[in-house]
Amino acid sequence: IGLALLDKYRESALELQQAADQACFSAKAAGRGRVHVGLGSGHQLFAGQQPRPWGVVLQHAIDNDRFVLFAQPVLALTDHPGQHVEVLFRLRDDSQTLVLPDAFLPAAKRCGLAVIIDRWVVTKTFQWLLTESGQAVTSVGINISGASVIDLAFHQFVVDMLARIPATKVFFEITE
């Protein structure tokens, strides 16, 4: 099934139909029983190319460092010393538009890429924590998938990474 949103980015019925067709093509390419929401013109992940299944798009993003991290402040309701943040990530498409994770994380889980993406997020977060601005942070929350929670190799990867910074500085949240 291909879906297209009727929103401010659609200037005509033809554009809406093209977005729906593109979404339908992507859903078919991803395999049976799929639903794909078309981003439409101006929101294509890789401009000038045919729509690709999310698995291909995500592997391209991993291979070409197309993810971006943001540190969102976590504010306490009462006075609490220190600066606490949660790491959020987005996918940057060819037009430099940031794509929210809810558009691609379900596909990452289906394609077995969630653990690879989690490793990327942990690696980049720890690299940032070693910088001056990262060292100023009291604690950082990192979201990880359920697939990473049960992956023993991911556990060892995190233990190895924690040798670089104080373990009390990091906490993990499970996205499921």
Short mmCIF file of N, CA and C in Angstrom, two decimals:
data_model
loop_
_atom_site.label_atom_id
_atom_site.label_comp_id
_atom_site.label_asym_id
_atom_site.label_seq_id
_atom_site.Cartn_x
_atom_site.Cartn_y
_atom_site.Cartn_z
N ILE A 1 0.86 -1.18 0.00
CA ILE A 1 0.00 0.00 0.00
C ILE A 1 0.89 1.22 0.00
N GLY A 2 0.58 2.17 -0.83
CA GLY A 2 1.29 3.44 -0.84
C GLY A 2 0.38 4.55 -0.34
N LEU A 3 0.87 5.35 0.58
CA LEU A 3 0.10 6.46 1.12
C LEU A 3 0.81 7.78 0.81
N ALA A 4 0.02 8.80 0.62
CA ALA A 4 0.58 10.15 0.44
C ALA A 4 -0.23 11.09 1.32
N LEU A 5 0.47 11.97 2.00
CA LEU A 5 -0.18 12.92 2.88
C LEU A 5 -0.65 14.15 2.11
N LEU A 6 -1.84 14.57 2.39
CA LEU A 6 -2.36 15.81 1.83
C LEU A 6 -1.94 16.92 2.79
N ASP A 7 -0.90 17.67 2.40
CA ASP A 7 -0.35 18.68 3.29
C ASP A 7 0.08 19.92 2.50
N LYS A 8 0.74 20.84 3.16
CA LYS A 8 1.12 22.10 2.53
C LYS A 8 2.14 21.95 1.41
N TYR A 9 2.79 20.77 1.31
CA TYR A 9 3.81 20.56 0.29
C TYR A 9 3.22 20.15 -1.05
N ARG A 10 1.96 19.79 -1.08
CA ARG A 10 1.30 19.37 -2.31
C ARG A 10 0.62 20.58 -2.95
N GLU A 11 1.04 20.94 -4.14
CA GLU A 11 0.46 22.09 -4.80
C GLU A 11 -0.66 21.72 -5.76
N SER A 12 -0.78 20.43 -6.06
CA SER A 12 -1.82 20.02 -7.01
C SER A 12 -2.22 18.57 -6.75
N ALA A 13 -3.35 18.19 -7.35
CA ALA A 13 -3.81 16.81 -7.25
C ALA A 13 -2.82 15.88 -7.95
N LEU A 14 -2.20 16.36 -9.03
CA LEU A 14 -1.22 15.56 -9.75
C LEU A 14 -0.02 15.24 -8.85
N GLU A 15 0.45 16.23 -8.11
CA GLU A 15 1.57 16.02 -7.20
C GLU A 15 1.22 15.00 -6.12
N LEU A 16 0.00 15.07 -5.61
CA LEU A 16 -0.46 14.12 -4.61
C LEU A 16 -0.50 12.71 -5.19
N GLN A 17 -1.01 12.58 -6.41
CA GLN A 17 -1.07 11.28 -7.07
C GLN A 17 0.33 10.74 -7.32
N GLN A 18 1.26 11.59 -7.73
CA GLN A 18 2.63 11.15 -7.96
C GLN A 18 3.28 10.66 -6.67
N ALA A 19 3.00 11.37 -5.56
CA ALA A 19 3.55 10.94 -4.26
C ALA A 19 2.97 9.59 -3.86
N ALA A 20 1.68 9.38 -4.11
CA ALA A 20 1.05 8.09 -3.79
C ALA A 20 1.63 6.99 -4.66
N ASP A 21 1.84 7.27 -5.95
CA ASP A 21 2.44 6.28 -6.85
C ASP A 21 3.86 5.93 -6.40
N GLN A 22 4.61 6.93 -6.03
CA GLN A 22 5.98 6.71 -5.56
C GLN A 22 5.96 5.84 -4.29
N ALA A 23 5.05 6.12 -3.38
CA ALA A 23 4.94 5.35 -2.15
C ALA A 23 4.55 3.91 -2.45
N CYS A 24 3.64 3.73 -3.39
CA CYS A 24 3.21 2.39 -3.78
C CYS A 24 4.39 1.60 -4.37
N PHE A 25 5.19 2.25 -5.21
CA PHE A 25 6.36 1.62 -5.79
C PHE A 25 7.33 1.18 -4.70
N SER A 26 7.56 2.06 -3.72
CA SER A 26 8.47 1.74 -2.63
C SER A 26 7.96 0.58 -1.80
N ALA A 27 6.64 0.57 -1.53
CA ALA A 27 6.06 -0.53 -0.76
C ALA A 27 6.21 -1.85 -1.50
N LYS A 28 5.97 -1.84 -2.81
CA LYS A 28 6.11 -3.06 -3.61
C LYS A 28 7.56 -3.53 -3.61
N ALA A 29 8.49 -2.61 -3.74
CA ALA A 29 9.91 -2.96 -3.78
C ALA A 29 10.38 -3.55 -2.45
N ALA A 30 9.74 -3.16 -1.35
CA ALA A 30 10.13 -3.65 -0.03
C ALA A 30 9.59 -5.05 0.25
N GLY A 31 8.64 -5.51 -0.55
CA GLY A 31 8.10 -6.86 -0.38
C GLY A 31 6.63 -6.86 -0.02
N ARG A 32 6.07 -8.05 0.05
CA ARG A 32 4.64 -8.21 0.31
C ARG A 32 4.26 -7.68 1.69
N GLY A 33 3.01 -7.25 1.79
CA GLY A 33 2.46 -6.85 3.08
C GLY A 33 3.07 -5.58 3.64
N ARG A 34 3.48 -4.66 2.82
CA ARG A 34 4.13 -3.43 3.28
C ARG A 34 3.24 -2.22 3.04
N VAL A 35 3.40 -1.23 3.89
CA VAL A 35 2.77 0.07 3.72
C VAL A 35 3.89 1.08 3.72
N HIS A 36 3.88 1.99 2.75
CA HIS A 36 4.92 3.02 2.68
C HIS A 36 4.25 4.38 2.55
N VAL A 37 4.70 5.33 3.37
CA VAL A 37 4.19 6.69 3.30
C VAL A 37 5.12 7.49 2.40
N GLY A 38 4.58 8.02 1.30
CA GLY A 38 5.38 8.79 0.36
C GLY A 38 5.68 10.18 0.89
N LEU A 39 6.93 10.57 0.80
CA LEU A 39 7.32 11.91 1.23
C LEU A 39 7.05 12.92 0.15
N GLY A 40 6.98 12.47 -1.10
CA GLY A 40 6.62 13.35 -2.21
C GLY A 40 7.73 14.25 -2.65
N SER A 41 7.42 15.10 -3.64
CA SER A 41 8.43 16.00 -4.19
C SER A 41 8.86 16.98 -3.12
N GLY A 42 10.13 17.31 -3.14
CA GLY A 42 10.68 18.18 -2.11
C GLY A 42 11.03 17.43 -0.85
N HIS A 43 10.62 16.19 -0.75
CA HIS A 43 10.92 15.39 0.42
C HIS A 43 11.48 14.02 0.04
N GLN A 44 12.00 13.90 -1.17
CA GLN A 44 12.57 12.63 -1.59
C GLN A 44 13.89 12.44 -0.85
N LEU A 45 14.13 11.21 -0.44
CA LEU A 45 15.35 10.95 0.32
C LEU A 45 16.60 11.10 -0.53
N PHE A 46 16.53 10.70 -1.78
CA PHE A 46 17.68 10.81 -2.64
C PHE A 46 17.22 11.38 -3.97
N ALA A 47 17.34 12.67 -4.09
CA ALA A 47 16.77 13.42 -5.21
C ALA A 47 17.27 12.89 -6.55
N GLY A 48 16.34 12.86 -7.53
CA GLY A 48 16.68 12.47 -8.87
C GLY A 48 16.79 10.98 -9.09
N GLN A 49 16.49 10.19 -8.06
CA GLN A 49 16.58 8.75 -8.19
C GLN A 49 15.19 8.15 -8.03
N GLN A 50 15.05 6.93 -8.52
CA GLN A 50 13.81 6.19 -8.29
C GLN A 50 13.71 5.91 -6.79
N PRO A 51 12.49 5.85 -6.28
CA PRO A 51 12.33 5.50 -4.87
C PRO A 51 12.96 4.15 -4.57
N ARG A 52 13.59 4.05 -3.41
CA ARG A 52 14.25 2.81 -3.04
C ARG A 52 13.66 2.29 -1.74
N PRO A 53 13.72 0.99 -1.54
CA PRO A 53 13.24 0.44 -0.27
C PRO A 53 14.06 1.02 0.89
N TRP A 54 13.42 1.14 2.04
CA TRP A 54 14.09 1.71 3.19
C TRP A 54 15.38 0.98 3.54
N GLY A 55 15.41 -0.32 3.36
CA GLY A 55 16.63 -1.06 3.67
C GLY A 55 17.82 -0.55 2.88
N VAL A 56 17.60 -0.26 1.61
CA VAL A 56 18.66 0.28 0.75
C VAL A 56 19.01 1.70 1.18
N VAL A 57 18.00 2.51 1.45
CA VAL A 57 18.21 3.89 1.88
C VAL A 57 19.02 3.93 3.18
N LEU A 58 18.65 3.07 4.13
CA LEU A 58 19.34 3.06 5.42
C LEU A 58 20.77 2.57 5.29
N GLN A 59 20.99 1.55 4.47
CA GLN A 59 22.36 1.08 4.28
C GLN A 59 23.21 2.17 3.64
N HIS A 60 22.64 2.90 2.69
CA HIS A 60 23.34 4.04 2.08
C HIS A 60 23.66 5.09 3.15
N ALA A 61 22.71 5.36 4.03
CA ALA A 61 22.92 6.35 5.09
C ALA A 61 24.03 5.91 6.05
N ILE A 62 24.05 4.63 6.37
CA ILE A 62 25.11 4.10 7.25
C ILE A 62 26.46 4.21 6.56
N ASP A 63 26.52 3.77 5.30
CA ASP A 63 27.78 3.76 4.56
C ASP A 63 28.33 5.16 4.30
N ASN A 64 27.42 6.15 4.21
CA ASN A 64 27.83 7.51 3.84
C ASN A 64 27.65 8.53 4.96
N ASP A 65 27.52 8.03 6.19
CA ASP A 65 27.46 8.89 7.37
C ASP A 65 26.38 9.97 7.23
N ARG A 66 25.15 9.53 6.89
CA ARG A 66 24.05 10.45 6.63
C ARG A 66 23.18 10.72 7.86
N PHE A 67 23.54 10.15 9.01
CA PHE A 67 22.79 10.42 10.23
C PHE A 67 23.38 11.63 10.93
N VAL A 68 22.55 12.32 11.69
CA VAL A 68 22.97 13.52 12.42
C VAL A 68 22.47 13.39 13.85
N LEU A 69 23.31 13.74 14.81
CA LEU A 69 22.93 13.71 16.22
C LEU A 69 22.61 15.10 16.74
N PHE A 70 21.67 15.14 17.68
CA PHE A 70 21.31 16.37 18.38
C PHE A 70 21.27 16.07 19.86
N ALA A 71 21.67 17.02 20.68
CA ALA A 71 21.57 16.88 22.14
C ALA A 71 20.40 17.73 22.61
N GLN A 72 19.37 17.06 23.11
CA GLN A 72 18.19 17.76 23.62
C GLN A 72 18.30 17.86 25.13
N PRO A 73 18.26 19.07 25.68
CA PRO A 73 18.35 19.21 27.14
C PRO A 73 17.20 18.49 27.85
N VAL A 74 17.53 17.88 28.97
CA VAL A 74 16.54 17.27 29.84
C VAL A 74 16.47 18.17 31.07
N LEU A 75 15.32 18.76 31.29
CA LEU A 75 15.17 19.72 32.37
C LEU A 75 14.45 19.08 33.55
N ALA A 76 14.96 19.33 34.75
CA ALA A 76 14.35 18.81 35.98
C ALA A 76 13.22 19.72 36.41
N LEU A 77 12.22 19.15 37.05
CA LEU A 77 11.11 19.95 37.58
C LEU A 77 11.53 20.72 38.82
N THR A 78 12.56 20.24 39.51
CA THR A 78 13.11 20.93 40.67
C THR A 78 14.58 21.20 40.40
N ASP A 79 15.20 21.99 41.25
CA ASP A 79 16.62 22.28 41.07
C ASP A 79 17.43 20.99 41.10
N HIS A 80 18.20 20.80 40.05
CA HIS A 80 19.04 19.61 39.95
C HIS A 80 20.32 20.04 39.25
N PRO A 81 21.44 19.89 39.93
CA PRO A 81 22.69 20.39 39.35
C PRO A 81 23.11 19.61 38.09
N GLY A 82 23.82 20.30 37.23
CA GLY A 82 24.39 19.67 36.05
C GLY A 82 23.54 19.84 34.82
N GLN A 83 24.16 19.49 33.70
CA GLN A 83 23.48 19.57 32.41
C GLN A 83 23.23 18.15 31.92
N HIS A 84 21.96 17.82 31.74
CA HIS A 84 21.56 16.49 31.30
C HIS A 84 20.95 16.61 29.91
N VAL A 85 21.31 15.68 29.02
CA VAL A 85 20.79 15.71 27.65
C VAL A 85 20.37 14.32 27.22
N GLU A 86 19.52 14.30 26.20
CA GLU A 86 19.17 13.05 25.52
C GLU A 86 19.62 13.20 24.08
N VAL A 87 20.25 12.17 23.56
CA VAL A 87 20.72 12.20 22.18
C VAL A 87 19.58 11.79 21.26
N LEU A 88 19.33 12.61 20.26
CA LEU A 88 18.34 12.33 19.24
C LEU A 88 19.07 12.26 17.90
N PHE A 89 18.55 11.47 16.97
CA PHE A 89 19.20 11.43 15.67
C PHE A 89 18.19 11.53 14.55
N ARG A 90 18.69 11.98 13.42
CA ARG A 90 17.88 12.16 12.21
C ARG A 90 18.69 11.65 11.02
N LEU A 91 18.00 11.43 9.94
CA LEU A 91 18.62 11.05 8.67
C LEU A 91 18.61 12.28 7.77
N ARG A 92 19.76 12.66 7.24
CA ARG A 92 19.84 13.81 6.33
C ARG A 92 19.76 13.30 4.90
N ASP A 93 18.75 13.78 4.14
CA ASP A 93 18.60 13.33 2.76
C ASP A 93 19.46 14.19 1.83
N ASP A 94 19.40 13.89 0.53
CA ASP A 94 20.23 14.61 -0.44
C ASP A 94 19.93 16.10 -0.51
N SER A 95 18.70 16.49 -0.19
CA SER A 95 18.36 17.91 -0.22
C SER A 95 18.61 18.57 1.13
N GLN A 96 19.32 17.87 2.02
CA GLN A 96 19.68 18.35 3.35
C GLN A 96 18.49 18.44 4.30
N THR A 97 17.36 17.84 3.92
CA THR A 97 16.19 17.79 4.80
C THR A 97 16.43 16.71 5.84
N LEU A 98 16.04 16.98 7.08
CA LEU A 98 16.18 15.99 8.14
C LEU A 98 14.91 15.13 8.19
N VAL A 99 15.11 13.83 8.16
CA VAL A 99 14.01 12.87 8.20
C VAL A 99 13.92 12.32 9.61
N LEU A 100 12.73 12.38 10.20
CA LEU A 100 12.52 11.92 11.57
C LEU A 100 12.59 10.39 11.65
N PRO A 101 13.04 9.87 12.77
CA PRO A 101 13.21 8.42 12.92
C PRO A 101 11.93 7.61 12.75
N ASP A 102 10.77 8.18 13.07
CA ASP A 102 9.55 7.39 12.94
C ASP A 102 9.28 7.01 11.49
N ALA A 103 9.93 7.69 10.55
CA ALA A 103 9.77 7.36 9.13
C ALA A 103 10.61 6.15 8.74
N PHE A 104 11.73 5.91 9.45
CA PHE A 104 12.63 4.84 9.01
C PHE A 104 12.97 3.79 10.05
N LEU A 105 12.73 4.03 11.34
CA LEU A 105 13.10 3.03 12.35
C LEU A 105 12.35 1.71 12.22
N PRO A 106 11.05 1.70 11.91
CA PRO A 106 10.40 0.40 11.72
C PRO A 106 11.08 -0.44 10.63
N ALA A 107 11.48 0.21 9.55
CA ALA A 107 12.16 -0.50 8.47
C ALA A 107 13.54 -0.98 8.94
N ALA A 108 14.23 -0.17 9.74
CA ALA A 108 15.55 -0.56 10.25
C ALA A 108 15.43 -1.83 11.09
N LYS A 109 14.37 -1.92 11.87
CA LYS A 109 14.15 -3.12 12.68
C LYS A 109 13.85 -4.33 11.79
N ARG A 110 12.98 -4.13 10.80
CA ARG A 110 12.62 -5.23 9.88
C ARG A 110 13.83 -5.73 9.10
N CYS A 111 14.71 -4.81 8.72
CA CYS A 111 15.86 -5.15 7.87
C CYS A 111 17.07 -5.61 8.68
N GLY A 112 16.97 -5.63 9.99
CA GLY A 112 18.09 -6.05 10.82
C GLY A 112 19.18 -5.01 10.92
N LEU A 113 18.85 -3.73 10.71
CA LEU A 113 19.85 -2.67 10.78
C LEU A 113 19.81 -1.87 12.08
N ALA A 114 18.87 -2.19 12.96
CA ALA A 114 18.72 -1.41 14.19
C ALA A 114 19.98 -1.45 15.05
N VAL A 115 20.60 -2.60 15.19
CA VAL A 115 21.79 -2.72 16.03
C VAL A 115 22.95 -1.93 15.41
N ILE A 116 23.06 -1.97 14.10
CA ILE A 116 24.12 -1.21 13.41
C ILE A 116 23.92 0.29 13.63
N ILE A 117 22.68 0.74 13.53
CA ILE A 117 22.38 2.15 13.76
C ILE A 117 22.65 2.51 15.22
N ASP A 118 22.26 1.63 16.15
CA ASP A 118 22.54 1.88 17.57
C ASP A 118 24.03 2.00 17.83
N ARG A 119 24.83 1.15 17.18
CA ARG A 119 26.29 1.24 17.34
C ARG A 119 26.79 2.59 16.83
N TRP A 120 26.26 3.04 15.70
CA TRP A 120 26.66 4.33 15.14
C TRP A 120 26.33 5.44 16.15
N VAL A 121 25.13 5.42 16.70
CA VAL A 121 24.71 6.45 17.66
C VAL A 121 25.61 6.42 18.89
N VAL A 122 25.88 5.24 19.44
CA VAL A 122 26.73 5.14 20.63
C VAL A 122 28.14 5.64 20.32
N THR A 123 28.69 5.22 19.20
CA THR A 123 30.05 5.64 18.82
C THR A 123 30.14 7.15 18.69
N LYS A 124 29.21 7.76 17.95
CA LYS A 124 29.24 9.21 17.75
C LYS A 124 28.99 9.96 19.06
N THR A 125 28.11 9.43 19.90
CA THR A 125 27.84 10.07 21.19
C THR A 125 29.08 10.05 22.06
N PHE A 126 29.76 8.91 22.12
CA PHE A 126 30.97 8.82 22.94
C PHE A 126 32.07 9.72 22.38
N GLN A 127 32.18 9.81 21.06
CA GLN A 127 33.16 10.74 20.47
C GLN A 127 32.86 12.16 20.91
N TRP A 128 31.57 12.53 20.89
CA TRP A 128 31.18 13.88 21.32
C TRP A 128 31.47 14.08 22.80
N LEU A 129 31.23 13.06 23.63
CA LEU A 129 31.47 13.19 25.07
C LEU A 129 32.95 13.44 25.38
N LEU A 130 33.83 13.09 24.47
CA LEU A 130 35.25 13.34 24.67
C LEU A 130 35.67 14.74 24.25
N THR A 131 34.75 15.49 23.62
CA THR A 131 35.05 16.87 23.24
C THR A 131 34.79 17.78 24.42
N GLU A 132 35.20 19.05 24.29
CA GLU A 132 35.00 20.02 25.37
C GLU A 132 33.52 20.20 25.71
N SER A 133 32.67 20.34 24.70
CA SER A 133 31.25 20.53 24.98
C SER A 133 30.63 19.26 25.57
N GLY A 134 31.07 18.11 25.13
CA GLY A 134 30.56 16.85 25.67
C GLY A 134 30.99 16.61 27.10
N GLN A 135 32.21 17.05 27.43
CA GLN A 135 32.70 16.86 28.79
C GLN A 135 31.95 17.73 29.80
N ALA A 136 31.33 18.81 29.31
CA ALA A 136 30.57 19.69 30.19
C ALA A 136 29.23 19.10 30.60
N VAL A 137 28.81 18.05 29.91
CA VAL A 137 27.52 17.42 30.19
C VAL A 137 27.65 16.49 31.39
N THR A 138 26.67 16.55 32.28
CA THR A 138 26.65 15.69 33.46
C THR A 138 26.24 14.27 33.10
N SER A 139 25.19 14.15 32.28
CA SER A 139 24.74 12.82 31.85
C SER A 139 24.07 12.91 30.49
N VAL A 140 24.10 11.79 29.78
CA VAL A 140 23.50 11.73 28.46
C VAL A 140 22.69 10.44 28.34
N GLY A 141 21.48 10.59 27.81
CA GLY A 141 20.62 9.44 27.55
C GLY A 141 20.70 9.05 26.09
N ILE A 142 20.84 7.75 25.85
CA ILE A 142 20.93 7.23 24.48
C ILE A 142 19.82 6.20 24.31
N ASN A 143 19.01 6.37 23.29
CA ASN A 143 17.96 5.41 22.97
C ASN A 143 18.56 4.26 22.18
N ILE A 144 18.21 3.03 22.58
CA ILE A 144 18.64 1.85 21.83
C ILE A 144 17.43 0.94 21.61
N SER A 145 17.54 0.14 20.59
CA SER A 145 16.44 -0.76 20.22
C SER A 145 16.47 -2.02 21.08
N GLY A 146 15.35 -2.70 21.11
CA GLY A 146 15.27 -3.98 21.80
C GLY A 146 16.23 -5.00 21.21
N ALA A 147 16.48 -4.90 19.91
CA ALA A 147 17.42 -5.81 19.26
C ALA A 147 18.82 -5.67 19.85
N SER A 148 19.21 -4.45 20.21
CA SER A 148 20.52 -4.23 20.82
C SER A 148 20.57 -4.75 22.25
N VAL A 149 19.45 -4.68 22.95
CA VAL A 149 19.38 -5.16 24.33
C VAL A 149 19.69 -6.64 24.40
N ILE A 150 19.24 -7.41 23.41
CA ILE A 150 19.46 -8.86 23.44
C ILE A 150 20.68 -9.31 22.66
N ASP A 151 21.43 -8.38 22.10
CA ASP A 151 22.61 -8.70 21.29
C ASP A 151 23.85 -8.68 22.19
N LEU A 152 24.42 -9.85 22.47
CA LEU A 152 25.58 -9.94 23.38
C LEU A 152 26.79 -9.21 22.82
N ALA A 153 26.95 -9.18 21.50
CA ALA A 153 28.07 -8.45 20.90
C ALA A 153 27.90 -6.95 21.14
N PHE A 154 26.66 -6.47 21.13
CA PHE A 154 26.41 -5.06 21.42
C PHE A 154 26.76 -4.76 22.88
N HIS A 155 26.45 -5.68 23.79
CA HIS A 155 26.81 -5.50 25.21
C HIS A 155 28.31 -5.30 25.34
N GLN A 156 29.10 -6.17 24.70
CA GLN A 156 30.56 -6.07 24.78
C GLN A 156 31.05 -4.77 24.15
N PHE A 157 30.43 -4.39 23.05
CA PHE A 157 30.77 -3.13 22.38
C PHE A 157 30.59 -1.95 23.36
N VAL A 158 29.47 -1.92 24.08
CA VAL A 158 29.21 -0.84 25.03
C VAL A 158 30.22 -0.88 26.17
N VAL A 159 30.50 -2.07 26.69
CA VAL A 159 31.50 -2.21 27.77
C VAL A 159 32.84 -1.65 27.31
N ASP A 160 33.25 -2.00 26.10
CA ASP A 160 34.51 -1.50 25.56
C ASP A 160 34.48 0.02 25.42
N MET A 161 33.36 0.57 24.97
CA MET A 161 33.23 2.02 24.81
C MET A 161 33.27 2.73 26.17
N LEU A 162 32.70 2.11 27.19
CA LEU A 162 32.65 2.72 28.52
C LEU A 162 34.03 2.82 29.17
N ALA A 163 35.03 2.16 28.63
CA ALA A 163 36.39 2.29 29.13
C ALA A 163 36.94 3.69 28.86
N ARG A 164 36.28 4.43 27.97
CA ARG A 164 36.76 5.76 27.55
C ARG A 164 36.19 6.89 28.38
N ILE A 165 35.03 6.68 29.01
CA ILE A 165 34.38 7.74 29.80
C ILE A 165 33.78 7.14 31.06
N PRO A 166 33.46 7.96 32.06
CA PRO A 166 32.83 7.42 33.27
C PRO A 166 31.45 6.81 32.94
N ALA A 167 31.22 5.60 33.40
CA ALA A 167 29.96 4.91 33.12
C ALA A 167 28.76 5.65 33.70
N THR A 168 28.97 6.41 34.75
CA THR A 168 27.86 7.14 35.38
C THR A 168 27.36 8.29 34.52
N LYS A 169 28.08 8.60 33.47
CA LYS A 169 27.72 9.71 32.60
C LYS A 169 26.70 9.32 31.53
N VAL A 170 26.47 8.01 31.35
CA VAL A 170 25.63 7.53 30.27
C VAL A 170 24.50 6.67 30.83
N PHE A 171 23.32 6.85 30.26
CA PHE A 171 22.23 5.91 30.55
C PHE A 171 21.53 5.60 29.24
N PHE A 172 20.96 4.42 29.19
CA PHE A 172 20.31 3.94 27.97
C PHE A 172 18.81 3.82 28.18
N GLU A 173 18.07 4.16 27.15
CA GLU A 173 16.62 4.00 27.16
C GLU A 173 16.28 3.04 26.03
N ILE A 174 15.36 2.13 26.29
CA ILE A 174 14.94 1.16 25.28
C ILE A 174 13.74 1.74 24.54
N THR A 175 13.81 1.77 23.22
CA THR A 175 12.78 2.43 22.42
C THR A 175 11.49 1.64 22.32
N GLU A 176 11.52 0.33 22.54
CA GLU A 176 10.30 -0.47 22.42
C GLU A 176 9.35 -0.17 23.57
#
